[in-house]
Amino acid sequence: AYGGKATDAFDVVIPSIPGFGFSGKPTGTGWNPERIAKTWDVLMKRIGYNKYVSQGGDWGALIVELEGLQEPDGLLAIHTNMPGAIPDEIDKAAWAQAPTPASLTDEEKYAYERAKFCYSHVAYATMMGSRPQSLAGIADSPVGLAAFLLDHDALSYEMIKRSFNGQKEGLTRDDVLDNVTLYWLTGTALSAARIYWEYKGGYFNVRNVKIPVAVSAFPDELYQCPKSWAEKAYSKLLYYNKIEKGGHFAAWEQPEIFTREMRAAFKSLR
């Protein structure tokens, strides 16, 4: 009905991370990405899927890579649009705000500079990672909550700005306001922040996932992963594609392109 083929179709299960959206709010500590990854496998088998693939961006990207590390029976492959693929020494240099290594290719230099910029502009993550409960003020003001949620990265700001200026590419004004409203009406500003405190690992570093991995590299992601890094990070790189448009919240912003990528990425596993 929407331009696809029946042979490319698959069921889609969209879980909500504990503490986010309509999921329950954890009443104790320990709901870190590793535990959530294990929970996704329990969920899929509980609802009858003994073979499946997992996809994630943002926190979902970390969760599915950790699920890939756990290698539960039935998980055939994962797909990420925020890959953990920056070589360790390069990642450490970006965290330290070191000059761009001369040995990198032009594509890798651009990715390094984007990651370096990201690491120096993640104040929101630092706050949630160290004092999530101290953010109570944003849970008491819809304007404060909106301002905090919009403070993500420079390219997302540009996307949101054009949405509010009436441009029809990507998100609409209502898309942005609906997302803020979801946090407001469910009272999940603080419960969603706690995952930053629970997680003690890196964001873009290599995790040595051994199962098949597919990567879609969107141009306005926090960093656009070069194929050279993806090939080194994933010993079973199933699929890699550089996309013409789209950013960090690709599934939300560019659903048609994202759907196309899912069909292409997992086609060989049928």
Short mmCIF file of C-alpha atoms in Angstrom, two decimals:
data_model
loop_
_atom_site.label_atom_id
_atom_site.label_comp_id
_atom_site.label_asym_id
_atom_site.label_seq_id
_atom_site.Cartn_x
_atom_site.Cartn_y
_atom_site.Cartn_z
CA ALA A 1 0.00 0.00 0.00
CA TYR A 2 2.92 2.37 0.63
CA GLY A 3 5.28 1.34 -2.15
CA GLY A 4 6.95 -1.66 -0.53
CA LYS A 5 6.98 -5.31 -1.53
CA ALA A 6 5.46 -8.16 0.45
CA THR A 7 8.77 -10.01 0.20
CA ASP A 8 10.49 -7.16 2.03
CA ALA A 9 7.92 -6.95 4.83
CA PHE A 10 8.57 -7.83 8.47
CA ASP A 11 6.84 -7.35 11.79
CA VAL A 12 8.00 -4.35 13.82
CA VAL A 13 8.08 -4.38 17.60
CA ILE A 14 8.82 -0.96 19.13
CA PRO A 15 9.59 -1.20 22.86
CA SER A 16 9.81 1.89 25.04
CA ILE A 17 12.89 2.12 27.27
CA PRO A 18 12.02 1.81 30.98
CA GLY A 19 11.41 5.29 32.37
CA PHE A 20 10.53 6.73 28.95
CA GLY A 21 7.16 7.34 27.31
CA PHE A 22 4.48 4.89 28.35
CA SER A 23 6.82 2.36 29.96
CA GLY A 24 6.86 1.92 33.71
CA LYS A 25 9.25 4.01 35.77
CA PRO A 26 11.92 1.92 37.54
CA THR A 27 11.54 2.03 41.31
CA GLY A 28 15.13 0.96 41.96
CA THR A 29 18.57 1.28 40.44
CA GLY A 30 20.12 -1.08 37.94
CA TRP A 31 18.16 -0.34 34.77
CA ASN A 32 21.27 0.25 32.67
CA PRO A 33 21.61 -0.45 28.93
CA GLU A 34 23.02 -3.93 29.60
CA ARG A 35 19.94 -4.93 31.57
CA ILE A 36 17.61 -3.35 29.02
CA ALA A 37 19.35 -5.31 26.26
CA LYS A 38 18.65 -8.56 28.10
CA THR A 39 15.07 -7.45 28.62
CA TRP A 40 14.55 -6.90 24.89
CA ASP A 41 15.45 -10.55 24.27
CA VAL A 42 13.04 -11.70 26.99
CA LEU A 43 10.34 -9.49 25.47
CA MET A 44 10.78 -10.82 21.94
CA LYS A 45 10.64 -14.45 23.03
CA ARG A 46 7.74 -13.82 25.35
CA ILE A 47 5.65 -12.52 22.47
CA GLY A 48 6.65 -15.39 20.19
CA TYR A 49 9.67 -14.28 18.16
CA ASN A 50 12.45 -16.85 18.46
CA LYS A 51 14.40 -15.27 15.58
CA TYR A 52 14.66 -11.53 15.17
CA VAL A 53 16.90 -8.55 14.44
CA SER A 54 17.35 -5.43 16.59
CA GLN A 55 17.74 -1.81 15.54
CA GLY A 56 18.64 1.29 17.53
CA GLY A 57 19.67 4.91 17.40
CA ASP A 58 20.64 7.21 20.29
CA TRP A 59 20.27 5.11 23.48
CA GLY A 60 18.81 2.36 21.34
CA ALA A 61 22.12 2.15 19.47
CA LEU A 62 23.98 1.41 22.69
CA ILE A 63 21.33 -1.07 23.78
CA VAL A 64 21.37 -3.09 20.56
CA GLU A 65 25.18 -3.19 20.46
CA LEU A 66 25.21 -4.52 24.02
CA GLU A 67 22.53 -7.01 23.02
CA GLY A 68 24.83 -8.01 20.18
CA LEU A 69 27.65 -8.55 22.68
CA GLN A 70 25.36 -10.75 24.78
CA GLU A 71 24.56 -12.87 21.69
CA PRO A 72 21.21 -14.28 22.87
CA ASP A 73 19.88 -17.26 20.91
CA GLY A 74 17.73 -16.06 18.03
CA LEU A 75 19.28 -12.60 17.57
CA LEU A 76 20.37 -12.77 13.93
CA ALA A 77 21.86 -9.29 13.50
CA ILE A 78 21.65 -5.69 14.63
CA HIS A 79 21.38 -2.38 12.80
CA THR A 80 22.60 0.95 14.13
CA ASN A 81 22.47 4.53 12.90
CA MET A 82 24.82 5.68 15.69
CA PRO A 83 27.60 3.08 15.49
CA GLY A 84 30.24 2.49 18.12
CA ALA A 85 32.99 2.50 15.54
CA ILE A 86 35.57 5.17 16.39
CA PRO A 87 38.95 3.46 16.93
CA ASP A 88 39.98 3.57 20.59
CA GLU A 89 42.96 5.91 20.25
CA ILE A 90 40.99 8.25 17.99
CA ASP A 91 38.06 8.24 20.41
CA LYS A 92 40.34 9.05 23.35
CA ALA A 93 41.88 11.90 21.38
CA ALA A 94 38.44 13.32 20.61
CA TRP A 95 37.47 13.20 24.30
CA ALA A 96 40.72 15.02 25.13
CA GLN A 97 39.99 17.65 22.45
CA ALA A 98 43.30 16.87 20.77
CA PRO A 99 44.16 18.27 17.31
CA THR A 100 42.90 16.26 14.36
CA PRO A 101 45.37 13.41 13.63
CA ALA A 102 47.13 13.99 10.31
CA SER A 103 47.04 10.27 9.49
CA LEU A 104 43.26 10.27 8.96
CA THR A 105 41.60 10.43 5.56
CA ASP A 106 39.49 13.49 4.75
CA GLU A 107 36.33 11.53 5.55
CA GLU A 108 37.77 10.33 8.85
CA LYS A 109 38.98 13.84 9.74
CA TYR A 110 35.47 15.19 9.26
CA ALA A 111 34.05 12.42 11.45
CA TYR A 112 36.71 13.08 14.10
CA GLU A 113 35.97 16.81 14.19
CA ARG A 114 32.24 16.15 14.53
CA ALA A 115 32.80 13.69 17.39
CA LYS A 116 35.21 16.10 19.06
CA PHE A 117 32.63 18.89 18.82
CA CYS A 118 29.96 16.58 20.24
CA TYR A 119 32.11 15.59 23.21
CA SER A 120 32.63 19.25 24.13
CA HIS A 121 28.93 20.16 23.80
CA VAL A 122 27.08 17.51 25.79
CA ALA A 123 26.27 19.52 28.90
CA TYR A 124 22.83 17.93 29.08
CA ALA A 125 24.38 14.44 29.24
CA THR A 126 26.85 15.55 31.90
CA MET A 127 24.06 16.91 34.07
CA MET A 128 21.88 13.84 33.72
CA GLY A 129 24.84 11.53 34.19
CA SER A 130 25.89 13.10 37.48
CA ARG A 131 22.77 14.60 39.07
CA PRO A 132 19.57 13.39 37.35
CA GLN A 133 17.37 14.01 40.41
CA SER A 134 18.57 17.63 40.61
CA LEU A 135 16.79 18.37 37.34
CA ALA A 136 13.46 18.55 39.18
CA GLY A 137 12.87 22.08 37.90
CA ILE A 138 12.37 20.91 34.32
CA ALA A 139 9.71 18.46 35.52
CA ASP A 140 7.76 21.37 36.99
CA SER A 141 7.69 23.66 33.96
CA PRO A 142 6.59 22.80 30.41
CA VAL A 143 8.70 25.68 29.07
CA GLY A 144 11.74 24.54 31.07
CA LEU A 145 11.23 20.97 29.90
CA ALA A 146 10.96 22.05 26.26
CA ALA A 147 14.12 24.16 26.51
CA PHE A 148 16.05 21.27 28.04
CA LEU A 149 14.87 18.70 25.50
CA LEU A 150 15.74 20.94 22.57
CA ASP A 151 19.33 21.34 23.85
CA HIS A 152 20.82 18.32 22.09
CA ASP A 153 23.24 19.08 19.27
CA ALA A 154 23.85 21.88 16.79
CA LEU A 155 22.49 20.09 13.73
CA SER A 156 19.31 19.05 15.54
CA TYR A 157 18.86 22.70 16.51
CA GLU A 158 19.03 23.64 12.83
CA MET A 159 16.46 20.96 11.98
CA ILE A 160 14.10 22.18 14.70
CA LYS A 161 14.57 25.81 13.67
CA ARG A 162 13.58 25.11 10.09
CA SER A 163 10.60 23.12 11.33
CA PHE A 164 9.35 26.13 13.28
CA ASN A 165 10.01 28.35 10.25
CA GLY A 166 7.56 26.30 8.21
CA GLN A 167 9.96 24.25 6.08
CA LYS A 168 8.51 20.82 5.36
CA GLU A 169 11.71 18.78 5.23
CA GLY A 170 12.08 16.37 8.13
CA LEU A 171 10.20 17.18 11.33
CA THR A 172 7.23 19.50 11.59
CA ARG A 173 6.52 21.96 14.38
CA ASP A 174 3.87 19.59 15.74
CA ASP A 175 6.33 16.67 15.69
CA VAL A 176 8.63 18.60 18.01
CA LEU A 177 5.86 19.79 20.32
CA ASP A 178 4.27 16.32 20.45
CA ASN A 179 7.56 14.85 21.63
CA VAL A 180 7.89 17.41 24.43
CA THR A 181 4.25 16.85 25.36
CA LEU A 182 4.83 13.09 25.67
CA TYR A 183 7.45 13.70 28.36
CA TRP A 184 5.25 16.30 30.05
CA LEU A 185 2.01 14.32 30.22
CA THR A 186 3.71 11.10 31.36
CA GLY A 187 5.94 12.86 33.88
CA THR A 188 9.02 11.06 32.61
CA ALA A 189 11.58 13.89 32.49
CA LEU A 190 13.51 12.57 35.50
CA SER A 191 12.91 8.86 35.04
CA ALA A 192 14.24 9.15 31.48
CA ALA A 193 17.31 11.04 32.71
CA ARG A 194 18.43 8.24 35.01
CA ILE A 195 19.80 6.05 32.21
CA TYR A 196 22.60 8.61 31.85
CA TRP A 197 23.54 8.00 35.49
CA GLU A 198 23.22 4.23 35.13
CA TYR A 199 25.53 4.00 32.11
CA LYS A 200 29.29 4.23 32.70
CA GLY A 201 30.64 3.42 29.22
CA GLY A 202 31.48 5.41 26.10
CA TYR A 203 29.17 6.45 23.31
CA PHE A 204 31.01 5.99 20.01
CA ASN A 205 33.78 3.60 21.05
CA VAL A 206 34.28 0.13 19.54
CA ARG A 207 32.62 -2.71 21.49
CA ASN A 208 33.77 -5.67 19.37
CA VAL A 209 30.33 -7.00 18.45
CA LYS A 210 30.82 -10.37 16.75
CA ILE A 211 27.37 -11.01 15.26
CA PRO A 212 26.36 -9.43 11.90
CA VAL A 213 25.96 -5.64 12.04
CA ALA A 214 24.39 -3.20 9.57
CA VAL A 215 25.20 0.52 9.58
CA SER A 216 23.32 3.46 8.06
CA ALA A 217 25.46 6.61 8.20
CA PHE A 218 23.26 9.70 8.18
CA PRO A 219 24.98 13.02 7.32
CA ASP A 220 23.64 15.01 10.29
CA GLU A 221 24.30 12.29 12.89
CA LEU A 222 26.53 13.33 15.82
CA TYR A 223 29.28 11.93 13.64
CA GLN A 224 28.93 10.32 10.21
CA CYS A 225 30.70 6.98 10.47
CA PRO A 226 33.16 6.33 7.62
CA LYS A 227 33.01 2.88 6.05
CA SER A 228 36.68 2.36 6.94
CA TRP A 229 35.86 2.62 10.65
CA ALA A 230 32.75 0.45 10.36
CA GLU A 231 34.74 -2.30 8.64
CA LYS A 232 37.31 -2.31 11.46
CA ALA A 233 34.73 -2.13 14.25
CA TYR A 234 32.45 -4.92 13.04
CA SER A 235 34.04 -8.19 11.95
CA LYS A 236 30.75 -9.20 10.29
CA LEU A 237 29.69 -5.94 8.67
CA LEU A 238 26.49 -6.99 6.94
CA TYR A 239 25.61 -3.68 5.28
CA TYR A 240 26.87 -0.10 5.12
CA ASN A 241 25.31 2.89 3.42
CA LYS A 242 25.88 6.65 3.53
CA ILE A 243 22.53 8.45 3.41
CA GLU A 244 21.81 11.66 1.56
CA LYS A 245 19.88 13.38 4.35
CA GLY A 246 18.77 12.88 7.94
CA GLY A 247 20.20 13.31 11.40
CA HIS A 248 20.48 11.87 14.88
CA PHE A 249 16.80 10.97 15.24
CA ALA A 250 16.64 9.39 11.80
CA ALA A 251 13.66 7.07 12.36
CA TRP A 252 11.63 10.06 13.54
CA GLU A 253 12.86 12.63 11.03
CA GLN A 254 13.18 10.55 7.85
CA PRO A 255 10.83 7.55 8.22
CA GLU A 256 10.71 6.70 4.50
CA ILE A 257 14.49 6.64 4.14
CA PHE A 258 14.81 4.79 7.42
CA THR A 259 12.31 2.13 6.32
CA ARG A 260 14.18 1.71 3.05
CA GLU A 261 17.40 1.18 5.00
CA MET A 262 15.85 -1.49 7.22
CA ARG A 263 14.62 -3.43 4.19
CA ALA A 264 18.01 -3.24 2.50
CA ALA A 265 20.07 -3.94 5.60
CA PHE A 266 18.31 -7.17 6.55
CA LYS A 267 17.37 -8.47 3.11
CA SER A 268 20.16 -11.07 3.05
CA LEU A 269 18.95 -12.65 6.29
CA ARG A 270 15.60 -13.82 4.95
#
